[in-house]
PDB file of C-alpha atoms in Angstrom:
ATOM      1  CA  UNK A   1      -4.819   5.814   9.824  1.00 74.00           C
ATOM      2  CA  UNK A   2      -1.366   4.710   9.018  1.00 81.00           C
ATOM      3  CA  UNK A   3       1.385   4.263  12.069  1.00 88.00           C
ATOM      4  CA  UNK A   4       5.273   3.996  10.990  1.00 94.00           C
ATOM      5  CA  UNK A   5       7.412   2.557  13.415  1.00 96.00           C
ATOM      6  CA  UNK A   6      11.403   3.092  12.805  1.00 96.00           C
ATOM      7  CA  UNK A   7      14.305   1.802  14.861  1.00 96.00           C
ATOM      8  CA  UNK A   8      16.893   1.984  15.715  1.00 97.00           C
ATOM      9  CA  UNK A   9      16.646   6.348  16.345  1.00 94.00           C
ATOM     10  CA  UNK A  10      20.241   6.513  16.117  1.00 96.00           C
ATOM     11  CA  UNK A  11      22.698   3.703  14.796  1.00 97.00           C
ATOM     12  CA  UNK A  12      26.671   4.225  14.448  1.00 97.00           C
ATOM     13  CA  UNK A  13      28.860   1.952  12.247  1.00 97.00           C
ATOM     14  CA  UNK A  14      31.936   1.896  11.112  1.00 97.00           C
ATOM     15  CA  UNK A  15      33.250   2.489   7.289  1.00 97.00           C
ATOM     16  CA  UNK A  16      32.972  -0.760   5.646  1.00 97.00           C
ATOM     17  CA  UNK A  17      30.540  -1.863   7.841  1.00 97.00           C
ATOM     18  CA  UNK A  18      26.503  -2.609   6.863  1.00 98.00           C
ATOM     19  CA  UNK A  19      23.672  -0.796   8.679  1.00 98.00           C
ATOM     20  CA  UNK A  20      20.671  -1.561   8.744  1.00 98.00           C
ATOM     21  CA  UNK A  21      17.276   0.100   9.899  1.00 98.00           C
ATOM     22  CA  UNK A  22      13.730  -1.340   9.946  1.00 98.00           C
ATOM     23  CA  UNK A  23      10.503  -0.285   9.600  1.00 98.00           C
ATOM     24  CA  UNK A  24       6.511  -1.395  10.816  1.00 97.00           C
ATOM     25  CA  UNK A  25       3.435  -0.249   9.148  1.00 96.00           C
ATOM     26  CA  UNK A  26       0.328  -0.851  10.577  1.00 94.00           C
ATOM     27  CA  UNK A  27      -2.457  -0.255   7.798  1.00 91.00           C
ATOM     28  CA  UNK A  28      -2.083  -3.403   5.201  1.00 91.00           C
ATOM     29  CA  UNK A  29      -3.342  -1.103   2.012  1.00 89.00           C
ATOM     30  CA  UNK A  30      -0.256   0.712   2.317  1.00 91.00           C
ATOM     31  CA  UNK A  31       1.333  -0.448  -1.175  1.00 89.00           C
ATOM     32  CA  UNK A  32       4.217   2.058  -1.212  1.00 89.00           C
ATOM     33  CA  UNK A  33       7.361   1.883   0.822  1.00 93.00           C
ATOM     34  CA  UNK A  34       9.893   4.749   0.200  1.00 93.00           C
ATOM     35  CA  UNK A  35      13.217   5.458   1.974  1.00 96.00           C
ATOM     36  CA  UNK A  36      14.254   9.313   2.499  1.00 95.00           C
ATOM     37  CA  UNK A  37      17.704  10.370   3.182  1.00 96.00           C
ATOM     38  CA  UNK A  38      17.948  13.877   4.885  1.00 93.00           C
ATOM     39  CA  UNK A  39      21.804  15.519   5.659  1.00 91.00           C
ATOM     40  CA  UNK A  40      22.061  18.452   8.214  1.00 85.00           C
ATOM     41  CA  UNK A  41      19.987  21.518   6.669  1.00 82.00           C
ATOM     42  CA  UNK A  42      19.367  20.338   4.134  1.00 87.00           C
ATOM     43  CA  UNK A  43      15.812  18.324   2.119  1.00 90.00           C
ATOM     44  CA  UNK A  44      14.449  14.423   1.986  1.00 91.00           C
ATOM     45  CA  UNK A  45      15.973  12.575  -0.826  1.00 92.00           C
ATOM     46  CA  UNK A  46      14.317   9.578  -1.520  1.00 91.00           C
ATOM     47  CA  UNK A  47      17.012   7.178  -2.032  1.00 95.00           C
ATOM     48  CA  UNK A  48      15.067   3.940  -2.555  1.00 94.00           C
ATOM     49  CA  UNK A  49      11.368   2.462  -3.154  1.00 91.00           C
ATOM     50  CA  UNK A  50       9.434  -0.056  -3.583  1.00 91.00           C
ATOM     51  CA  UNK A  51       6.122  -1.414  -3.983  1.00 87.00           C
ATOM     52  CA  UNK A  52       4.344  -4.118  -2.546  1.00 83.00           C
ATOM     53  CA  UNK A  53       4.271  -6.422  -5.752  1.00 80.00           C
ATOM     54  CA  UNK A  54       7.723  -7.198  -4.716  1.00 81.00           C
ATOM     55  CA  UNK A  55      10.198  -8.491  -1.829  1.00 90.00           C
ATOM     56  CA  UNK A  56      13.423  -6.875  -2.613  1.00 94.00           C
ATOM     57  CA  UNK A  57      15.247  -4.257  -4.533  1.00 93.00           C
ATOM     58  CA  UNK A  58      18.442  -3.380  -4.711  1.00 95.00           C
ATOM     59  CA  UNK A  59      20.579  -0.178  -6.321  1.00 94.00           C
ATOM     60  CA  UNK A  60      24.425  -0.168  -5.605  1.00 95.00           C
ATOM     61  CA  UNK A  61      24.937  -0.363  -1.920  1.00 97.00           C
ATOM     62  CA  UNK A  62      21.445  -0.091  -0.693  1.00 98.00           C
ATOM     63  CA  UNK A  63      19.078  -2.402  -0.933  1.00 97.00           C
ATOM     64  CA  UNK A  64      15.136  -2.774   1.072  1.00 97.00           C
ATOM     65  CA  UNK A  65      13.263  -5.668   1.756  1.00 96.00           C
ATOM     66  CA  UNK A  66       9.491  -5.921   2.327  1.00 96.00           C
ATOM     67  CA  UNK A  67       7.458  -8.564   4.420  1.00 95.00           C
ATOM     68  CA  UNK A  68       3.808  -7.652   3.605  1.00 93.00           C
ATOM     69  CA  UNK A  69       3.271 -10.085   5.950  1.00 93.00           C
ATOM     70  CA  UNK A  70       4.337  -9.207   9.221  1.00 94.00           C
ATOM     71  CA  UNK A  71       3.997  -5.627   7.667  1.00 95.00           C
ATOM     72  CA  UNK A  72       7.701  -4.509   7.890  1.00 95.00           C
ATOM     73  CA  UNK A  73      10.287  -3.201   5.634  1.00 97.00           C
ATOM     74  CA  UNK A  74      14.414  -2.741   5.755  1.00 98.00           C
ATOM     75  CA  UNK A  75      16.741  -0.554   4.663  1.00 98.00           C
ATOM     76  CA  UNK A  76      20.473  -2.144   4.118  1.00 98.00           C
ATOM     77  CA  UNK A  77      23.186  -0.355   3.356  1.00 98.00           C
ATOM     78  CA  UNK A  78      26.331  -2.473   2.612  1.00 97.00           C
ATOM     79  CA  UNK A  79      29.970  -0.736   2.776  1.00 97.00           C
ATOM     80  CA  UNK A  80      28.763   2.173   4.283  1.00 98.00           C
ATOM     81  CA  UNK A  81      30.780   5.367   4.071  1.00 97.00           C
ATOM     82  CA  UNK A  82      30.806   8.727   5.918  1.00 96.00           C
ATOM     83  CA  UNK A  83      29.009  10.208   3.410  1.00 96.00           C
ATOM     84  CA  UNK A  84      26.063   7.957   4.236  1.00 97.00           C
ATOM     85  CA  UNK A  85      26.353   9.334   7.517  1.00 97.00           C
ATOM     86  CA  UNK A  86      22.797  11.357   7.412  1.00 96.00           C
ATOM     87  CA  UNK A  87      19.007  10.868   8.986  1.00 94.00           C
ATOM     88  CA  UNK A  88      17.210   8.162   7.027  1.00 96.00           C
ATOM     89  CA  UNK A  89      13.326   8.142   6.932  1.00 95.00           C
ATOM     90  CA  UNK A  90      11.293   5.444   5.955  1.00 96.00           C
ATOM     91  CA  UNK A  91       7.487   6.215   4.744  1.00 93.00           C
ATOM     92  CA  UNK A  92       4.253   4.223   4.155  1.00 92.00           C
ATOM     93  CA  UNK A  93       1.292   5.081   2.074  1.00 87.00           C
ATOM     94  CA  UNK A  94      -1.109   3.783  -0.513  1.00 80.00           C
ATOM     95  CA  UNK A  95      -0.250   4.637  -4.613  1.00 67.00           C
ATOM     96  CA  UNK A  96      -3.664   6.738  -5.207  1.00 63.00           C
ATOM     97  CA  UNK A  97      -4.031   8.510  -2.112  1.00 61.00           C
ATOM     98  CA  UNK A  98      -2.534  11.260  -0.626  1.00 66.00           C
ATOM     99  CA  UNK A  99      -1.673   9.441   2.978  1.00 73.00           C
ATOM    100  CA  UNK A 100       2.064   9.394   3.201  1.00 82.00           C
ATOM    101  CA  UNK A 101       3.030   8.676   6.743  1.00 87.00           C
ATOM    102  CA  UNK A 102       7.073   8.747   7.799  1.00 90.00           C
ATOM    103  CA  UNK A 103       9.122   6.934  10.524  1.00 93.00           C
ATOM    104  CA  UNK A 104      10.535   8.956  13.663  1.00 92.00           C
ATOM    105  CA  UNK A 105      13.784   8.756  11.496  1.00 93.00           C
ATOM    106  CA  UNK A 106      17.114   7.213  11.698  1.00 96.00           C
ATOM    107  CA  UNK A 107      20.318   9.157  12.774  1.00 95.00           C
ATOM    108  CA  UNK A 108      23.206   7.145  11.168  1.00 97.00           C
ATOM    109  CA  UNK A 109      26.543   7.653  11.552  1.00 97.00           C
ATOM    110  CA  UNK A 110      29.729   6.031   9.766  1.00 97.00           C
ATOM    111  CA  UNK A 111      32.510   6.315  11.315  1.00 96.00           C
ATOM    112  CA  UNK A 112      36.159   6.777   9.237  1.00 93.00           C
TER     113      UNK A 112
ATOM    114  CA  UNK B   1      14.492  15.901 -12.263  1.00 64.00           C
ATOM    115  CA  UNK B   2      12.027  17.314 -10.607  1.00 76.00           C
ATOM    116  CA  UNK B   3      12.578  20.493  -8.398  1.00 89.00           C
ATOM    117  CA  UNK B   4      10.386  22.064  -5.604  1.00 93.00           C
ATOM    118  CA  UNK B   5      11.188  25.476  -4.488  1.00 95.00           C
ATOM    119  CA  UNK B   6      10.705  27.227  -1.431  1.00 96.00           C
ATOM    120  CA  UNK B   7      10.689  30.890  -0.393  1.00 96.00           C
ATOM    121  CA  UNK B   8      12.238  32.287   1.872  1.00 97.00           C
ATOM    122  CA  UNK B   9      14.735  29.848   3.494  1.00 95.00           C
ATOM    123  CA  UNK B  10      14.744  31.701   6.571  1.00 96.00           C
ATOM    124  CA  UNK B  11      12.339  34.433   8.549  1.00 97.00           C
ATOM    125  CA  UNK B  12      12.731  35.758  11.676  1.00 97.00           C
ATOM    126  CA  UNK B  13       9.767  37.611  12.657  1.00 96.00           C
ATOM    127  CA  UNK B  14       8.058  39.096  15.695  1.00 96.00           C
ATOM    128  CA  UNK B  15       5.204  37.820  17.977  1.00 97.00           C
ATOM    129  CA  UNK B  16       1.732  38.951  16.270  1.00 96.00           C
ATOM    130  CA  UNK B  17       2.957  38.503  12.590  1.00 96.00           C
ATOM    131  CA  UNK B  18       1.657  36.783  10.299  1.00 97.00           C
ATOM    132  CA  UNK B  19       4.156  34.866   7.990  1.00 97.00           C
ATOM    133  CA  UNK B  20       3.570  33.489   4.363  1.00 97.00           C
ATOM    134  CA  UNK B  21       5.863  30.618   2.983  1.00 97.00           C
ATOM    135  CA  UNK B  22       6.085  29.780  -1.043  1.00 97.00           C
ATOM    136  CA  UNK B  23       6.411  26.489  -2.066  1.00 96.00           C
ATOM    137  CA  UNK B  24       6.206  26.048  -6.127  1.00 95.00           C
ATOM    138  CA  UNK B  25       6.899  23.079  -8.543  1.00 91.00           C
ATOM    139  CA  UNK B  26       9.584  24.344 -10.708  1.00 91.00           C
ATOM    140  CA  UNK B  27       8.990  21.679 -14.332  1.00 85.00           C
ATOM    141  CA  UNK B  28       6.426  19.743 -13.387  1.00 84.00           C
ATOM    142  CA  UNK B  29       2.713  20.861 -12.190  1.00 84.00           C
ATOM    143  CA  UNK B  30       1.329  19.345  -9.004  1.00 84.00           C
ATOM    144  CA  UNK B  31      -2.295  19.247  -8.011  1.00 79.00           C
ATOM    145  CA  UNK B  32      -1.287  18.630  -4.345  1.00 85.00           C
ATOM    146  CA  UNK B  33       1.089  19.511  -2.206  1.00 91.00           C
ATOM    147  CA  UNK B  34       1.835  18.709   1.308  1.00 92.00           C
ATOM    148  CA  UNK B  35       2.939  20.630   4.178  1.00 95.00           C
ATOM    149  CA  UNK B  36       5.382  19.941   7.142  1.00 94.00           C
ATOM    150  CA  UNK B  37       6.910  20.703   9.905  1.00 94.00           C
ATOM    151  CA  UNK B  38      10.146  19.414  11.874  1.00 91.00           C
ATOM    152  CA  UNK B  39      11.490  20.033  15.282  1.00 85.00           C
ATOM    153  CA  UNK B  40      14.951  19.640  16.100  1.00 81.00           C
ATOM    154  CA  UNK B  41      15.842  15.668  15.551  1.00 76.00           C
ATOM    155  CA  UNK B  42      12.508  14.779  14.703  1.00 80.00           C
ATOM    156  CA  UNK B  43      10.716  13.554  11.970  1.00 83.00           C
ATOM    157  CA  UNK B  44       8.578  15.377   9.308  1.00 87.00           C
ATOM    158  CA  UNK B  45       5.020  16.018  10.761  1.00 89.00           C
ATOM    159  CA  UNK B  46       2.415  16.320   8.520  1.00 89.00           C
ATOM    160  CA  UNK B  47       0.362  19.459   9.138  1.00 93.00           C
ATOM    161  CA  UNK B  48      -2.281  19.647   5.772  1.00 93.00           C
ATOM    162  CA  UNK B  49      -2.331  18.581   2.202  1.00 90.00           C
ATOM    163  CA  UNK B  50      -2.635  21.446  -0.433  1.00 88.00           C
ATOM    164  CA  UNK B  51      -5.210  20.447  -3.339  1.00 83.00           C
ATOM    165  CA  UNK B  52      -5.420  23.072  -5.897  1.00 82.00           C
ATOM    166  CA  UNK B  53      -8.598  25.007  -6.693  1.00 82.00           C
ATOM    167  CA  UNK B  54      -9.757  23.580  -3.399  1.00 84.00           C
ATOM    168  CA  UNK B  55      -9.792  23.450   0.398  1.00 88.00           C
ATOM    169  CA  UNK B  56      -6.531  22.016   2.300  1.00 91.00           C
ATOM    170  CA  UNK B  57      -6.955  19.058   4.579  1.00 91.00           C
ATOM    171  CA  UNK B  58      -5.589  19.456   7.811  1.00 94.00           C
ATOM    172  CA  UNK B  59      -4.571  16.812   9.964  1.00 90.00           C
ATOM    173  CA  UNK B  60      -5.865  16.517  13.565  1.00 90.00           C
ATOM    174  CA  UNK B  61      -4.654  18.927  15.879  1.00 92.00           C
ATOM    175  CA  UNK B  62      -3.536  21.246  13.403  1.00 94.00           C
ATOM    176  CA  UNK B  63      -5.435  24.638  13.703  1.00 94.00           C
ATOM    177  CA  UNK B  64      -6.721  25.759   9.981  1.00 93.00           C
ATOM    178  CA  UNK B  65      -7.602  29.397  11.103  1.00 94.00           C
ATOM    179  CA  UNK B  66      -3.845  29.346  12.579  1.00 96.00           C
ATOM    180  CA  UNK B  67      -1.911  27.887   9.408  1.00 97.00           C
ATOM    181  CA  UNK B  68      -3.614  29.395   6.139  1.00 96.00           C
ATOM    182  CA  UNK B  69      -2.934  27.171   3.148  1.00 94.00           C
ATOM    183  CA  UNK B  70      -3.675  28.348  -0.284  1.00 91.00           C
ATOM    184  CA  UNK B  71      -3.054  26.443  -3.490  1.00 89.00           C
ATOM    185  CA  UNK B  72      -4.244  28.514  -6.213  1.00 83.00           C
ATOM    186  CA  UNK B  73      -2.093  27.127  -9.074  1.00 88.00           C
ATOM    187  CA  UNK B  74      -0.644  23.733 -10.097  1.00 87.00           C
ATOM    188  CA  UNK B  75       2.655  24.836  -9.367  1.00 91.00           C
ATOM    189  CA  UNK B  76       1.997  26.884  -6.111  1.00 93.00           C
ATOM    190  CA  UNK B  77       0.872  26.457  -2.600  1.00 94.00           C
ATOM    191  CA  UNK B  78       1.367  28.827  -0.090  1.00 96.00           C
ATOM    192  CA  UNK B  79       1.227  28.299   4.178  1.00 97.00           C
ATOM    193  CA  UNK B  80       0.200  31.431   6.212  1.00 97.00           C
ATOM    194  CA  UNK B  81       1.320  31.455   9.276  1.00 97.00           C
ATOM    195  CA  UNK B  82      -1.169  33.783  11.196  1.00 97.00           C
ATOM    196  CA  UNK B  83      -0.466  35.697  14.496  1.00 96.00           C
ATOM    197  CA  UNK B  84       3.037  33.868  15.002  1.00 96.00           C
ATOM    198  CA  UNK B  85       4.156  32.806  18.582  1.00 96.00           C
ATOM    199  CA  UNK B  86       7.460  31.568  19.966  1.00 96.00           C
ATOM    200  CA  UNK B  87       5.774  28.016  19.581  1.00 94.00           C
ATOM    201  CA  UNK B  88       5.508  28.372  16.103  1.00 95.00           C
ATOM    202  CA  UNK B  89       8.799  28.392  15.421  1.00 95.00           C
ATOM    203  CA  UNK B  90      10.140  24.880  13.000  1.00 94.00           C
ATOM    204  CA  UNK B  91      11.226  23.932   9.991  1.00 94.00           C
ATOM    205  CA  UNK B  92       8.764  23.672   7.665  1.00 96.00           C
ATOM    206  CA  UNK B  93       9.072  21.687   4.493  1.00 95.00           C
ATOM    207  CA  UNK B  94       6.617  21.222   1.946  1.00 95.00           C
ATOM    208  CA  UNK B  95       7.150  18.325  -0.539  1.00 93.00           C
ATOM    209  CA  UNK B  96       4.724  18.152  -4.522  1.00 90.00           C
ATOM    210  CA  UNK B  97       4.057  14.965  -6.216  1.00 81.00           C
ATOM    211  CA  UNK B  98       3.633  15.010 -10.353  1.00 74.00           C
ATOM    212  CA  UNK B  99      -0.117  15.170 -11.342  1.00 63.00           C
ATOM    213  CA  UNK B 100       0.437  12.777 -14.342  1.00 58.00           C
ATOM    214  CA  UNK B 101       2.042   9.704 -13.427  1.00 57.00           C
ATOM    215  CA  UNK B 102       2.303   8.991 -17.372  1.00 55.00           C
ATOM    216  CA  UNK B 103       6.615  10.377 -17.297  1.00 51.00           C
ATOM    217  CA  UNK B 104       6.414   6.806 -15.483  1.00 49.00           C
ATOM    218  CA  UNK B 105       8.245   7.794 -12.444  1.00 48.00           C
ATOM    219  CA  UNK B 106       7.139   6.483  -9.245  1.00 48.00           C
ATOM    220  CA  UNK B 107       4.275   8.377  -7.026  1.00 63.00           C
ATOM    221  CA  UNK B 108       7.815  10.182  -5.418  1.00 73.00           C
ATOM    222  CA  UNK B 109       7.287  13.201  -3.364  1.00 82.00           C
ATOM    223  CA  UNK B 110      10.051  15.717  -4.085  1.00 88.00           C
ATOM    224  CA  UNK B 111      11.018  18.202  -1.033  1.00 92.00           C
ATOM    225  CA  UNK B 112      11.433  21.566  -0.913  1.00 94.00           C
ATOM    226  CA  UNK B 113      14.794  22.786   0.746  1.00 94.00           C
ATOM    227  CA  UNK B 114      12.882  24.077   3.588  1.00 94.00           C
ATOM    228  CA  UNK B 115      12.011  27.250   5.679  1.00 96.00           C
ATOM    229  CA  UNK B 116      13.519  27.899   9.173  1.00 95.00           C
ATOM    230  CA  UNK B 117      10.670  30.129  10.958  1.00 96.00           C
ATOM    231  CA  UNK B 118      11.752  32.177  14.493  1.00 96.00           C
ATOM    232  CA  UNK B 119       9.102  33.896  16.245  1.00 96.00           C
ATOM    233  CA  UNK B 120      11.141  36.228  18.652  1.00 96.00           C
TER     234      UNK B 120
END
């Protein structure tokens, strides 16, 4: 089955600053790439996708890039804020099945 | 958008108990559901995907007779949690994904808000 690999586990930045957190997938018919954001208490958002007919996408200050490759994918979150300050998740799976897998998660903080 | 419900938020319960947890798709119907659980600082585990009108799938190492999953709608799934021990105690999230993918949104997974479990 599918194995997510996510790193850094924690990452502090500060405001202004660009983070960044990768992902590895190890099954290569995993065609869908989505990024979760979870604050304290509360649910996964997702934040960001993307499938594997593309490299990059981008929405405002976050943007994920995907090497089908070397199977890996990136968050990248430019002028961060401390309301980016959160857990980020990163997930593989395949569009038809039911096989999402998630990454050990990302503790980011942003620093004022 | 889409919302996914959960009841309750939080139980406290006693050893021996058996707990149920609601999770329902509130405007859009969902032939499968999945199931999770998170420790402190840890990532969402996947415990068993909810199909309706049939069986769950659980994944390995995750005890069916233990954690009862019924789906008997397309807008609710229900986890049992039988006979409740201190260990059982998590967060457990369950998350829906749209049955028609013709709205066009992406195959997204939308999250329930969660249910804090304590097994005194």
């Amino acid at each position: 089955g599918e194995n997510v690999e996510q790193h850094p586990s924690t990452l502090s930045v500060q405001e202004g600053d660009s983070a960044v957190i990768k992902c590895t997938y190890s099954d290569s018919a995993s065609n869908y790439f989505p990024w979760y954001k979870q604050e304290l208490g509360k649910r996964p958002q997702l934040i960001i996708d993307i499938r594997s007919n593309v490299g990059e996408k981008k929405d405002q200050r976050i943007a994920v890039t995907l090497n089908k490759t070397a199977k890996h994918f990136s968050l990248h979150i430019t002028e961060t804020q401390p309301e980016d300050s959160a857990v980020y998740f990163c997930a593989a799976s395949t569009w038809f099945v039911n096989d999402m897998r998630f990454g050990a998660g990302t503790r980011l903080t942003v620093k004022p | 958008g889409a919302v996914v419900s959960q009841h309750p938020s939080r139980v406290i319960c006693k050893s021996g108990t058996s707990v149920k947890i609601e999770c329902r798709s509130l405007d859009f119907q969902a032939t499968t559901m999945f199931w999770y659980r998170q420790f402190p600082k840890k990532s969402l585990m996947l415990m068993a995907t909810s199909n309706e009108g049939s069986k769950a799938t659980y994944e390995q190492g995750v005890e069916k007779d233990k954690f009862l999953i019924n789906h008997a709608s397309l807008t609710l799934s229900t986890l049992t949690v039988t006979s409740a021990h201190p260990e059982d105690s998590s967060f457990y999230i369950c998350s829906a994904r749209e049955t028609h993918l013709a709205s066009g949104r992406p195959r997204e997974q939308f999250f329930g808000p969660g249910t804090r479990l304590t097994v005194l």
